[in-house]
Coordinates of C-alpha atoms in Angstrom, one line a residue:
Chain E
M117 CA 211.5 -116.2 300.5
S118 CA 211.7 -115.6 297.0
I119 CA 214.3 -115.7 294.4
N120 CA 213.7 -112.1 293.2
K121 CA 213.8 -109.9 296.1
N122 CA 214.2 -106.6 294.8
T123 CA 211.0 -107.0 293.1
E124 CA 209.3 -108.6 296.5
F125 CA 211.1 -105.9 298.0
S126 CA 209.6 -102.8 295.6
F127 CA 206.5 -104.8 296.1
L128 CA 205.9 -104.5 300.1
E129 CA 207.9 -101.4 300.2
S130 CA 204.7 -99.7 297.5
L131 CA 202.1 -101.4 299.7
R132 CA 203.1 -100.2 302.7
N133 CA 203.6 -96.5 301.0
D134 CA 199.8 -97.1 299.5
F135 CA 198.2 -98.9 303.0
R136 CA 200.4 -96.7 305.8
L137 CA 201.5 -100.1 307.0
D138 CA 203.4 -99.1 309.3
L139 CA 204.4 -102.5 310.6
I140 CA 206.3 -103.5 307.9
G141 CA 210.2 -103.1 307.2
D142 CA 212.4 -104.6 309.2
D143 CA 213.1 -108.1 310.7
C144 CA 209.8 -108.8 312.4
A145 CA 206.6 -106.8 313.1
V146 CA 207.0 -105.6 316.5
L147 CA 203.3 -105.0 318.6
P148 CA 202.5 -104.1 321.9
R149 CA 202.1 -107.0 324.3
S150 CA 202.7 -105.6 327.9
E151 CA 203.6 -102.5 329.6
D152 CA 207.7 -103.2 329.4
T153 CA 207.3 -106.3 326.4
D154 CA 206.8 -105.8 322.8
L155 CA 205.8 -109.1 320.7
L156 CA 207.8 -109.9 317.7
A157 CA 206.2 -111.4 314.3
T158 CA 207.6 -113.2 311.2
T159 CA 207.0 -115.2 308.9
D160 CA 208.7 -116.9 306.2
T161 CA 208.1 -119.2 303.0
L162 CA 210.3 -122.2 302.1
V163 CA 208.7 -123.7 298.6
E164 CA 209.9 -126.6 296.5
G165 CA 211.5 -125.6 293.7
I166 CA 212.5 -122.4 294.5
D167 CA 214.6 -122.4 298.3
F168 CA 215.0 -126.3 298.7
R169 CA 215.0 -129.4 296.5
L170 CA 213.7 -132.7 296.9
E171 CA 216.6 -134.9 295.2
W172 CA 219.0 -133.2 297.7
A173 CA 216.6 -132.2 300.9
V174 CA 217.1 -133.5 304.3
P175 CA 212.9 -133.5 305.7
E176 CA 213.9 -132.7 309.5
L177 CA 216.9 -130.8 307.9
L178 CA 213.8 -129.1 305.9
G179 CA 212.3 -128.9 309.4
K180 CA 214.7 -127.3 310.7
K181 CA 215.6 -124.3 308.4
A182 CA 211.9 -123.7 307.9
L183 CA 211.6 -122.5 311.8
A184 CA 215.6 -121.1 311.8
V185 CA 215.2 -118.7 309.2
S186 CA 212.4 -117.3 311.2
V187 CA 214.2 -117.2 314.9
S188 CA 217.5 -115.5 313.2
D189 CA 214.8 -113.0 312.1
V190 CA 213.9 -112.5 315.9
Y191 CA 217.5 -112.4 316.9
A192 CA 217.9 -110.0 314.2
M193 CA 215.8 -107.9 316.9
G194 CA 217.5 -108.9 319.5
G195 CA 214.8 -110.7 320.5
S196 CA 213.9 -114.2 322.4
P197 CA 211.8 -116.2 320.0
E198 CA 209.0 -117.7 322.0
Y199 CA 205.9 -120.0 320.4
A200 CA 205.9 -120.9 316.5
L201 CA 202.9 -121.7 314.1
S202 CA 204.0 -123.8 310.6
V203 CA 202.3 -124.5 308.0
I204 CA 203.8 -127.6 305.3
S205 CA 201.7 -128.1 302.1
V206 CA 202.7 -131.2 300.2
S207 CA 201.7 -133.9 297.7
K208 CA 199.4 -137.0 298.2
N209 CA 202.8 -139.0 297.1
L210 CA 205.2 -137.0 299.6
W211 CA 202.1 -137.6 302.3
K212 CA 202.8 -141.3 301.4
D213 CA 205.7 -141.0 301.8
D214 CA 207.5 -139.6 305.9
F215 CA 208.1 -136.6 305.1
A216 CA 206.0 -134.5 306.6
S217 CA 206.1 -136.2 309.9
R218 CA 210.1 -135.9 309.3
L219 CA 210.1 -132.6 308.3
M220 CA 207.8 -131.7 311.8
T221 CA 210.2 -134.1 314.2
G222 CA 213.5 -132.0 313.0
M223 CA 211.3 -128.9 313.3
I224 CA 210.7 -130.0 316.9
E225 CA 213.9 -130.8 317.7
Y226 CA 216.0 -127.4 316.8
A227 CA 212.8 -126.1 318.4
K228 CA 213.5 -127.7 322.0
S229 CA 216.6 -126.1 321.4
V230 CA 216.3 -123.1 321.2
G231 CA 213.5 -122.9 323.8
V232 CA 210.4 -122.6 320.8
Q233 CA 206.9 -124.4 321.7
I234 CA 205.0 -125.5 318.8
A235 CA 202.1 -123.7 319.2
G236 CA 200.2 -124.8 315.6
G237 CA 199.3 -124.9 312.5
D238 CA 198.0 -126.4 309.0
I239 CA 198.5 -128.9 306.7
S240 CA 197.2 -129.1 303.0
E241 CA 197.4 -131.3 300.0
T242 CA 199.6 -129.3 297.0
R243 CA 199.1 -130.3 293.3
S244 CA 202.6 -129.9 292.7
D245 CA 205.6 -128.6 295.4
A246 CA 205.2 -128.6 298.1
S247 CA 206.2 -125.6 301.0
V248 CA 206.5 -125.4 304.3
T249 CA 206.1 -121.7 306.3
V250 CA 206.3 -120.7 309.4
T251 CA 205.3 -117.8 311.8
V252 CA 207.5 -117.6 314.5
L253 CA 207.0 -115.0 317.3
G254 CA 209.2 -113.9 320.3
S255 CA 209.3 -110.9 322.8
A256 CA 212.2 -108.0 323.3
P257 CA 212.1 -105.4 326.2
R258 CA 209.2 -102.8 325.6
Q259 CA 210.9 -100.8 322.7
L260 CA 214.3 -101.9 322.8
A261 CA 213.5 -104.3 319.9
V262 CA 217.2 -103.5 317.1
P263 CA 215.6 -102.0 314.0
R264 CA 218.2 -102.2 310.5
S265 CA 217.1 -98.1 310.6
G266 CA 219.1 -97.8 313.8
A267 CA 223.0 -97.4 311.5
L268 CA 225.1 -94.1 312.0
E269 CA 227.9 -92.5 309.7
G270 CA 231.2 -94.0 311.8
D271 CA 229.4 -97.1 313.4
H272 CA 231.9 -100.0 313.3
I273 CA 229.9 -102.4 311.0
Y274 CA 230.3 -106.6 312.7
V275 CA 229.2 -109.9 312.0
N276 CA 228.8 -112.9 314.6
G277 CA 230.0 -115.7 312.5
T278 CA 231.9 -116.9 308.8
L279 CA 230.5 -116.2 305.5
G280 CA 229.6 -117.8 302.5
G281 CA 229.5 -121.0 303.9
A282 CA 225.5 -121.6 302.6
G283 CA 226.4 -120.1 299.0
A284 CA 229.0 -123.0 298.4
G285 CA 227.2 -124.9 300.4
L286 CA 224.1 -124.6 297.7
K287 CA 227.0 -124.4 294.6
L288 CA 228.0 -128.1 295.9
L289 CA 225.1 -129.1 295.8
E290 CA 224.2 -127.9 291.8
S291 CA 227.0 -129.4 290.7
G292 CA 225.9 -133.2 292.2
A293 CA 228.2 -133.6 296.3
R294 CA 225.3 -134.4 299.3
I295 CA 225.4 -133.9 302.5
D296 CA 226.3 -137.6 303.1
N297 CA 229.8 -136.5 301.2
S298 CA 233.2 -138.7 302.5
D299 CA 234.8 -135.2 302.8
P300 CA 234.1 -133.5 305.9
G301 CA 234.9 -129.8 304.1
I302 CA 231.8 -130.4 301.9
R303 CA 229.4 -132.0 304.7
N304 CA 230.2 -128.5 306.7
L305 CA 229.4 -126.4 303.7
I306 CA 226.1 -127.9 302.9
Q307 CA 225.1 -128.4 305.9
K308 CA 225.5 -125.2 307.2
Q309 CA 222.5 -124.7 303.5
L310 CA 220.1 -126.9 304.3
A311 CA 220.4 -126.6 308.2
P312 CA 221.3 -122.9 309.7
E313 CA 222.1 -122.6 312.8
P314 CA 221.4 -118.5 313.8
S315 CA 222.7 -117.8 317.2
P316 CA 221.6 -114.8 319.3
L317 CA 223.1 -111.3 319.8
A318 CA 225.2 -112.3 322.2
I319 CA 226.3 -108.2 323.7
N320 CA 224.0 -105.8 325.4
R321 CA 222.0 -104.5 322.7
H322 CA 222.2 -101.5 324.2
L323 CA 226.0 -101.2 322.1
V324 CA 223.8 -101.6 318.8
D325 CA 222.3 -98.9 316.8
A326 CA 221.4 -101.0 314.1
M327 CA 220.7 -104.7 312.6
I328 CA 219.4 -107.3 310.6
D329 CA 220.2 -111.1 309.5
I330 CA 222.0 -112.0 306.4
S331 CA 219.2 -114.3 304.3
D332 CA 219.9 -112.3 300.8
G333 CA 223.8 -111.9 300.9
L334 CA 226.2 -109.3 303.4
V335 CA 225.9 -106.8 300.3
A336 CA 222.4 -107.3 299.9
D337 CA 221.4 -107.0 303.5
L338 CA 223.7 -104.2 304.2
D339 CA 222.0 -102.1 302.1
H340 CA 218.8 -102.9 303.3
I341 CA 220.3 -101.4 307.1
C342 CA 222.0 -98.4 304.4
T343 CA 218.8 -97.5 303.1
A344 CA 216.6 -97.6 306.2
S345 CA 219.0 -95.8 308.3
G346 CA 220.1 -93.5 305.3
V347 CA 223.7 -93.5 304.8
G348 CA 226.5 -95.3 303.5
A349 CA 228.9 -97.6 304.2
E350 CA 232.5 -99.9 303.5
L351 CA 233.6 -103.1 304.0
F352 CA 237.1 -104.0 304.2
A353 CA 238.1 -107.5 302.4
E354 CA 240.4 -108.9 303.9
M355 CA 238.4 -108.3 307.8
I356 CA 235.4 -110.7 306.9
P357 CA 235.6 -113.8 308.2
I358 CA 235.1 -116.3 305.3
E359 CA 234.2 -119.7 306.2
P360 CA 237.2 -121.6 305.7
D361 CA 236.2 -125.0 304.2
I362 CA 235.3 -122.8 301.3
E363 CA 239.2 -122.4 300.2
R364 CA 240.0 -125.9 301.5
T365 CA 237.3 -127.8 299.6
G366 CA 238.7 -126.5 296.0
F367 CA 236.9 -122.9 295.3
D368 CA 239.4 -119.7 295.2
R369 CA 239.9 -117.0 296.9
G370 CA 237.5 -114.7 294.4
K371 CA 235.0 -117.3 294.7
A372 CA 235.1 -117.8 298.3
L373 CA 235.1 -113.7 298.7
E374 CA 231.7 -113.1 296.4
F375 CA 230.7 -116.3 298.2
A376 CA 230.8 -114.5 301.4
L377 CA 229.3 -110.9 299.8
R378 CA 226.8 -112.4 298.0
G379 CA 225.1 -115.7 298.2
G380 CA 223.3 -115.5 301.2
E381 CA 221.3 -117.6 303.5
D382 CA 224.0 -117.5 305.8
F383 CA 222.0 -115.7 309.0
R384 CA 224.1 -114.3 310.5
L385 CA 224.1 -111.0 312.5
L386 CA 224.7 -108.1 311.0
L387 CA 225.2 -105.1 313.1
T388 CA 227.2 -101.3 313.5
S389 CA 227.9 -100.4 316.7
P390 CA 229.8 -97.3 317.7
S391 CA 231.4 -99.6 319.8
D392 CA 235.4 -100.6 318.2
D393 CA 236.5 -103.9 320.1
L394 CA 233.3 -105.8 320.3
E395 CA 235.5 -108.2 319.1
N396 CA 237.0 -108.2 322.5
I397 CA 233.7 -109.4 324.3
P398 CA 234.1 -113.1 325.4
G399 CA 231.2 -115.3 323.5
S400 CA 230.1 -112.9 321.3
E401 CA 231.6 -114.0 318.1
L402 CA 231.4 -110.8 316.6
K403 CA 234.2 -110.0 314.0
R404 CA 234.5 -106.0 311.9
I405 CA 234.6 -106.2 309.1
G406 CA 233.3 -102.1 307.4
R407 CA 232.5 -99.1 308.9
I408 CA 229.4 -96.6 308.1
L409 CA 229.9 -93.8 306.4
S410 CA 227.6 -90.8 305.3
K411 CA 225.2 -90.5 302.7
S412 CA 226.6 -89.5 300.1
E413 CA 229.0 -93.0 299.6
K414 CA 228.3 -95.9 298.5
L415 CA 227.9 -98.8 299.4
S416 CA 231.9 -99.8 298.9
I417 CA 234.0 -102.3 299.8
V418 CA 238.2 -101.9 300.8
E419 CA 240.4 -104.7 298.9
E420 CA 244.7 -104.4 299.2
G421 CA 244.1 -100.9 299.2
V422 CA 241.5 -100.5 296.4
R423 CA 238.7 -99.3 296.8
S424 CA 235.6 -101.1 294.8
S425 CA 231.9 -99.6 294.2
L426 CA 229.3 -102.6 295.4
N427 CA 226.1 -103.2 294.5
R428 CA 223.2 -105.6 294.9
K429 CA 224.7 -107.0 291.5
G430 CA 228.5 -107.2 291.3
F431 CA 231.2 -105.3 291.9
E432 CA 232.5 -101.5 290.3
H433 CA 235.4 -100.4 290.6
F434 CA 236.2 -97.4 290.4
S435 CA 237.8 -95.9 287.4
Chain B
M127 CA 193.0 -126.4 304.6
S128 CA 193.4 -130.0 303.2
I129 CA 191.4 -132.6 301.5
N130 CA 191.5 -134.8 303.7
K131 CA 190.9 -133.2 307.3
N132 CA 190.5 -136.4 308.7
T133 CA 194.4 -137.1 308.1
E134 CA 195.1 -134.2 309.7
F135 CA 193.7 -134.5 312.5
S136 CA 195.2 -137.6 313.2
F137 CA 198.5 -136.4 312.2
L138 CA 198.4 -132.8 314.1
E139 CA 196.8 -135.1 317.3
S140 CA 200.2 -138.3 316.1
L141 CA 202.5 -135.3 317.3
R142 CA 200.6 -134.1 320.1
N143 CA 200.6 -137.1 321.7
D144 CA 204.2 -137.7 320.7
F145 CA 205.8 -134.3 321.6
R146 CA 203.1 -133.3 324.0
L147 CA 202.6 -129.7 321.5
D148 CA 199.8 -129.1 324.3
L149 CA 199.2 -125.9 322.4
I150 CA 198.2 -127.6 319.2
G151 CA 193.8 -128.6 319.2
D152 CA 192.0 -125.8 319.4
D153 CA 191.0 -123.0 316.5
C154 CA 194.0 -120.7 317.8
A155 CA 196.6 -121.6 320.4
V156 CA 196.6 -119.3 323.7
L157 CA 199.2 -117.7 324.7
P158 CA 200.9 -115.8 327.2
R159 CA 200.5 -112.2 326.7
S160 CA 200.7 -109.8 329.8
E161 CA 198.4 -110.1 332.7
D162 CA 195.3 -109.8 331.9
T163 CA 195.2 -110.7 328.3
D164 CA 196.1 -113.3 326.6
L165 CA 197.4 -114.0 323.2
L166 CA 195.6 -115.9 320.4
A167 CA 197.8 -117.1 317.1
T168 CA 196.5 -118.9 314.4
T169 CA 197.9 -119.3 310.9
D170 CA 196.1 -121.5 307.7
T171 CA 196.9 -121.1 304.6
L172 CA 194.5 -121.4 300.9
V173 CA 196.1 -123.3 297.9
E174 CA 195.6 -123.5 294.2
G175 CA 193.3 -126.5 293.3
I176 CA 192.7 -127.4 296.8
D177 CA 191.2 -124.6 297.8
F178 CA 190.4 -122.0 295.7
R179 CA 190.6 -122.5 291.6
L180 CA 191.9 -119.5 288.9
E181 CA 189.1 -119.6 286.7
W182 CA 187.3 -118.7 289.0
A183 CA 188.9 -116.6 292.0
V184 CA 188.6 -113.0 292.5
P185 CA 191.9 -111.9 293.9
E186 CA 190.7 -109.0 295.9
L187 CA 187.7 -112.0 297.8
L188 CA 190.5 -114.4 298.0
G189 CA 192.9 -112.3 299.3
K190 CA 189.8 -111.6 302.0
K191 CA 188.9 -114.9 302.6
A192 CA 192.3 -116.1 302.9
L193 CA 192.4 -113.7 306.4
A194 CA 188.4 -114.0 307.1
V195 CA 189.2 -117.7 307.6
S196 CA 192.1 -117.2 310.7
V197 CA 189.9 -113.9 311.7
S198 CA 187.5 -116.5 312.0
D199 CA 189.1 -119.1 313.9
V200 CA 190.2 -116.0 316.3
Y201 CA 186.6 -115.3 317.1
A202 CA 185.8 -119.1 317.5
M203 CA 188.0 -118.5 320.9
G204 CA 186.1 -115.6 321.5
G205 CA 188.5 -113.2 320.7
S206 CA 189.3 -109.8 318.7
P207 CA 191.8 -110.4 316.3
E208 CA 194.7 -107.5 316.2
Y209 CA 197.7 -108.6 313.5
A210 CA 197.9 -110.6 310.7
L211 CA 201.0 -112.0 308.3
S212 CA 200.7 -113.1 304.6
V213 CA 202.9 -115.2 302.7
I214 CA 202.1 -115.1 299.2
S215 CA 203.3 -118.0 296.6
V216 CA 203.4 -117.3 293.2
S217 CA 204.6 -118.2 289.7
K218 CA 206.3 -115.7 287.7
N219 CA 202.9 -115.3 284.9
L220 CA 200.6 -114.3 288.3
W221 CA 203.2 -112.2 288.7
K222 CA 203.6 -110.4 285.9
D223 CA 199.4 -110.3 286.3
D224 CA 198.1 -108.1 289.4
F225 CA 196.9 -110.9 291.0
A226 CA 199.5 -110.2 293.8
S227 CA 198.9 -106.7 294.0
R228 CA 194.7 -107.1 294.2
L229 CA 194.8 -110.1 296.6
M230 CA 196.5 -108.3 299.0
T231 CA 194.1 -105.0 298.3
G232 CA 191.0 -107.3 298.6
M233 CA 192.9 -108.2 302.2
I234 CA 193.7 -104.7 303.8
E235 CA 190.3 -103.5 303.1
Y236 CA 189.0 -106.7 304.5
A237 CA 191.3 -106.3 307.1
K238 CA 190.3 -102.5 307.8
S239 CA 187.0 -103.5 308.3
V240 CA 187.3 -106.2 310.9
G241 CA 190.3 -103.8 312.7
V242 CA 193.1 -105.9 312.0
Q243 CA 196.3 -104.5 311.4
I244 CA 198.9 -106.4 307.8
A245 CA 202.3 -106.1 310.3
G246 CA 204.1 -108.2 308.0
G247 CA 204.9 -111.3 305.4
D248 CA 206.6 -112.5 302.5
I249 CA 205.9 -112.6 299.1
S250 CA 207.2 -116.0 296.9
E251 CA 207.7 -117.8 293.7
T252 CA 206.1 -120.8 292.3
R253 CA 206.9 -122.9 290.0
S254 CA 203.1 -124.1 289.4
D255 CA 200.5 -123.4 291.9
A256 CA 199.5 -119.7 293.8
S257 CA 198.8 -120.0 297.7
V258 CA 198.3 -117.8 300.6
T259 CA 198.7 -118.0 304.1
V260 CA 197.9 -115.9 306.9
T261 CA 198.7 -115.6 310.8
V262 CA 196.3 -114.2 312.5
L263 CA 197.4 -112.8 316.1
G264 CA 194.4 -111.9 318.5
S265 CA 194.1 -111.4 322.3
A266 CA 191.8 -112.6 324.7
P267 CA 191.0 -111.9 328.6
R268 CA 193.1 -113.7 330.6
Q269 CA 192.0 -117.4 330.8
L270 CA 188.8 -116.7 329.0
A271 CA 189.7 -117.6 325.5
V272 CA 186.4 -120.2 325.1
P273 CA 188.0 -124.1 324.2
R274 CA 186.3 -126.4 322.2
S275 CA 186.7 -129.5 325.0
G276 CA 183.8 -127.6 327.7
A277 CA 180.8 -128.8 326.0
L278 CA 178.7 -130.3 329.0
E279 CA 175.7 -132.4 328.9
G280 CA 172.8 -130.5 328.7
D281 CA 174.1 -127.9 327.1
H282 CA 172.3 -126.2 324.0
I283 CA 174.0 -126.2 320.2
Y284 CA 173.5 -122.9 318.9
V285 CA 174.9 -121.4 315.3
N286 CA 175.6 -117.7 314.5
G287 CA 173.7 -117.1 311.1
T288 CA 172.8 -119.0 308.0
L289 CA 174.8 -122.5 307.1
G290 CA 175.2 -124.3 303.2
G291 CA 175.7 -120.9 301.6
A292 CA 179.5 -121.7 300.9
G293 CA 179.2 -125.4 299.9
A294 CA 176.8 -124.4 297.3
G295 CA 178.3 -122.0 296.1
L296 CA 180.8 -124.4 295.6
K297 CA 178.5 -126.3 293.6
L298 CA 177.3 -123.5 291.8
L299 CA 180.6 -122.9 290.7
E300 CA 182.1 -126.3 289.9
S301 CA 178.9 -126.2 287.6
G302 CA 179.6 -122.9 285.3
A303 CA 178.7 -120.2 287.5
R304 CA 180.2 -116.9 288.2
I305 CA 180.1 -114.3 290.5
D306 CA 178.4 -111.8 287.9
N307 CA 176.0 -114.5 287.0
S308 CA 172.0 -112.3 286.4
D309 CA 170.9 -114.3 289.0
P310 CA 171.2 -112.1 292.5
G311 CA 170.5 -115.7 294.9
I312 CA 173.3 -117.4 292.5
R313 CA 175.5 -114.6 293.2
N314 CA 174.5 -114.6 297.1
L315 CA 175.8 -118.1 297.1
I316 CA 178.8 -117.8 295.3
Q317 CA 179.5 -114.8 297.5
K318 CA 179.4 -117.0 300.8
Q319 CA 182.1 -119.8 299.1
L320 CA 184.6 -116.8 297.6
A321 CA 183.9 -114.6 300.6
P322 CA 182.7 -115.7 303.5
E323 CA 182.2 -113.0 306.6
P324 CA 182.8 -114.3 309.7
S325 CA 180.5 -112.6 313.0
P326 CA 182.2 -112.2 316.6
L327 CA 180.1 -113.4 319.4
A328 CA 177.8 -110.9 320.3
I329 CA 177.5 -112.3 323.8
N330 CA 178.9 -112.4 327.0
R331 CA 181.4 -115.1 326.6
H332 CA 180.8 -116.1 330.3
L333 CA 176.9 -117.7 328.4
V334 CA 179.4 -120.3 326.5
D335 CA 181.0 -124.2 327.3
A336 CA 182.9 -124.5 323.9
M337 CA 183.3 -123.3 320.8
I338 CA 184.4 -123.7 317.5
D339 CA 183.9 -122.3 313.7
I340 CA 182.5 -124.0 311.2
S341 CA 185.1 -124.5 308.8
D342 CA 184.7 -128.6 307.5
G343 CA 181.0 -128.5 308.4
L344 CA 178.4 -128.6 311.1
V345 CA 178.7 -132.5 311.3
A346 CA 182.6 -132.6 311.8
D347 CA 182.9 -129.4 313.2
L348 CA 180.2 -130.3 316.1
D349 CA 182.5 -133.5 315.8
H350 CA 185.2 -131.8 317.2
I351 CA 183.6 -129.9 319.8
C352 CA 182.2 -133.8 320.7
T353 CA 185.5 -135.2 320.9
A354 CA 187.5 -132.4 322.8
S355 CA 184.3 -132.7 325.6
G356 CA 183.7 -136.1 325.5
V357 CA 180.2 -135.7 325.4
G358 CA 177.8 -136.8 322.5
A359 CA 175.4 -134.6 320.6
E360 CA 171.7 -134.4 318.7
L361 CA 170.7 -132.1 315.9
F362 CA 167.3 -130.8 315.8
A363 CA 167.2 -131.0 311.4
E364 CA 164.0 -128.1 310.7
M365 CA 165.9 -126.1 313.7
I366 CA 168.6 -125.5 311.5
P367 CA 168.7 -122.0 309.7
I368 CA 169.8 -123.5 305.8
E369 CA 170.2 -120.5 303.5
P370 CA 167.1 -119.9 301.9
D371 CA 169.4 -119.0 298.4
I372 CA 169.9 -122.4 298.8
E373 CA 166.3 -123.8 298.0
R374 CA 165.6 -120.9 295.7
T375 CA 168.0 -120.7 293.8
G376 CA 166.6 -124.7 292.1
F377 CA 168.6 -127.3 295.3
D378 CA 166.1 -129.9 296.7
R379 CA 165.0 -129.4 300.3
G380 CA 167.5 -132.9 301.4
K381 CA 170.6 -131.8 299.0
A382 CA 170.5 -128.4 301.2
L383 CA 170.2 -129.7 304.3
E384 CA 173.1 -131.7 303.2
F385 CA 175.0 -128.6 302.3
A386 CA 173.6 -127.6 305.4
L387 CA 175.3 -130.6 307.8
R388 CA 178.9 -130.7 304.9
G389 CA 179.4 -128.5 302.9
G390 CA 181.6 -126.5 305.2
E391 CA 183.5 -123.0 304.7
D392 CA 180.0 -121.5 306.5
F393 CA 182.2 -120.3 308.5
R394 CA 180.0 -119.4 311.4
L395 CA 180.3 -119.8 314.7
L396 CA 179.0 -123.6 317.0
L397 CA 178.8 -123.6 320.6
T398 CA 176.9 -125.0 322.8
S399 CA 175.5 -123.1 326.2
P400 CA 173.7 -123.7 329.2
S401 CA 171.0 -121.0 328.8
D402 CA 167.9 -122.7 326.4
D403 CA 167.1 -118.8 325.0
L404 CA 170.4 -117.1 323.9
E405 CA 168.2 -116.3 320.3
N406 CA 165.8 -113.4 322.2
I407 CA 169.5 -111.7 322.7
P408 CA 169.3 -108.9 320.4
G409 CA 171.8 -108.9 317.2
S410 CA 173.4 -112.3 318.5
E411 CA 171.4 -113.3 315.3
L412 CA 172.0 -117.2 317.1
K413 CA 169.6 -119.7 316.1
R414 CA 169.0 -123.0 318.8
I415 CA 169.6 -126.2 316.7
G416 CA 170.3 -128.5 319.9
R417 CA 171.1 -130.3 322.5
I418 CA 174.7 -131.7 323.8
L419 CA 173.8 -135.4 325.1
S420 CA 176.4 -138.2 327.3
K421 CA 179.6 -139.8 325.5
S422 CA 177.6 -142.3 324.9
E423 CA 175.2 -140.9 322.8
K424 CA 176.6 -141.1 319.3
L425 CA 176.1 -138.0 317.1
S426 CA 172.5 -138.0 315.7
I427 CA 170.0 -135.6 314.2
V428 CA 166.1 -135.8 314.6
E429 CA 164.1 -134.9 311.4
E430 CA 160.0 -135.4 311.4
G431 CA 160.7 -137.5 314.8
V432 CA 163.0 -139.7 313.0
R433 CA 166.1 -140.0 314.4
S434 CA 169.2 -140.6 312.1
S435 CA 173.1 -141.3 313.6
L436 CA 174.9 -139.0 312.2
N437 CA 178.5 -140.0 311.0
R438 CA 181.4 -137.5 309.4
K439 CA 180.9 -139.7 306.0
G440 CA 177.1 -140.1 305.5
F441 CA 173.8 -140.5 307.2
E442 CA 172.7 -144.1 308.9
H443 CA 169.3 -144.5 309.9
F444 CA 168.3 -146.4 313.3
S445 CA 166.6 -149.6 312.2

């Protein structure tokens, strides 16, 4: 992860173009495995001071999150995670504490709960900030992994859970609140930031044209789908399932929508489908939130009948 | 990697025992892939200040080494590396330089030379030290990956190249020498430290009982084989192929042997076989350097007819 996703994106794009690394550019690399199965592979890192802070980290939850963000990438291809390899880098001081073993305990417990086996890893000393890097391997039926590039004009856009909780949780942590707060709503939002729980696709993959997980934020990740697919899109503000605890804990509606659009790290699935009634599939948890448009349409959001263009930096009302 | 391999080893062992992580404990995890192939997976990290220093790092060579150490793990199972995922963490200052792109350029060029495709990755900002973490996926014929645990009493011990060069190169770097030194011997040793080149097993795997790559050092890695296999071992000092440039550049014979035994990072294959004439197989580059003994025999080295016990810390002459 990076606080400058734009730069990372450009760098990876330039690498791909320069070196014809055709495998790069989706949530997971899709590699040949057997006659009927593809291998999915993805790796992510969480760095102290950038992705987490020791002052509020709970080592067990950090271990869970480090694995969850890569499990989420496998779910985002419609795949099943199977194995994980983890690299932990810690200072001598943290090593003397039980930070690393608590982190691994949290990772292993979460791994069991999602059917992942920890298959290997490495532990290193650092002179300074800690980090944890996890590679997850999974599988998908051959040539049926769901890319981010398949969205078609007219598709409906869905998300499989509430949004904004992780961003609001981060804001609360930055304001001094902690996971042991007495308010259950605040605890819930902080939990969503510290230990997100991605859910797999619970409907038939043939109903889905394109999919990505929401790590950078709804707008940024929808933009990734649009760029990869060569399409535009519109969101319907009133239909976005904003995490209810955000307003309950004192944020106003505008701030709550902003967390949902740009907070990031909710690790929900964002998908497009020609079907307009996926919400009715029991257990899917899907909410319809927008529509795929033609390439000529810029990303926009419609709220109370007013359309505003969405860019990755902020709002811009049509004049 | 860690400057405290003992601690890392104990931690991984304790994790394995506590959580029954049967997949951990060899150079690679061996995972089911298809009817006739197993998937090999390994991950390693290089951390600034621990595994490399910016004052002497050449970014392209660092990218090569970061991949090579994991390719070496795949070779150590008798496997073929196929794919790599890399995570680079750099500070804003290094990002402004072309450090990351030079590193990736070196990694990608080396990847091509060993038949590996870069399949994905992540780039993160850090507030402090840089690091590069690489996961390599490879394959081996089903159930024919060579473990470190298969050594049998009476086996002969072989290594597939010279030893000590990487350790001597590190010493030279610490003394102020650099890769552009005018002495070709010094350049060669520094090159071995900055950009090791592992070679795959060039003989039939059925001739090999146990194998590991020499990352921690000949003694430490032979100890890993002995512990995993439940055997002892003896080394013959005069038969160890010490990198000739070590003495040529001014180190004495005792120091050269010490680099070969404990310098580490040579990334040669260390293997055991019932056959005593593998040296004669063309292209194998194998040198016979010792013998596997019964479990009751401690690790020892014979030099000029005198046997000394070897422990992971140093020599101890038999009285």
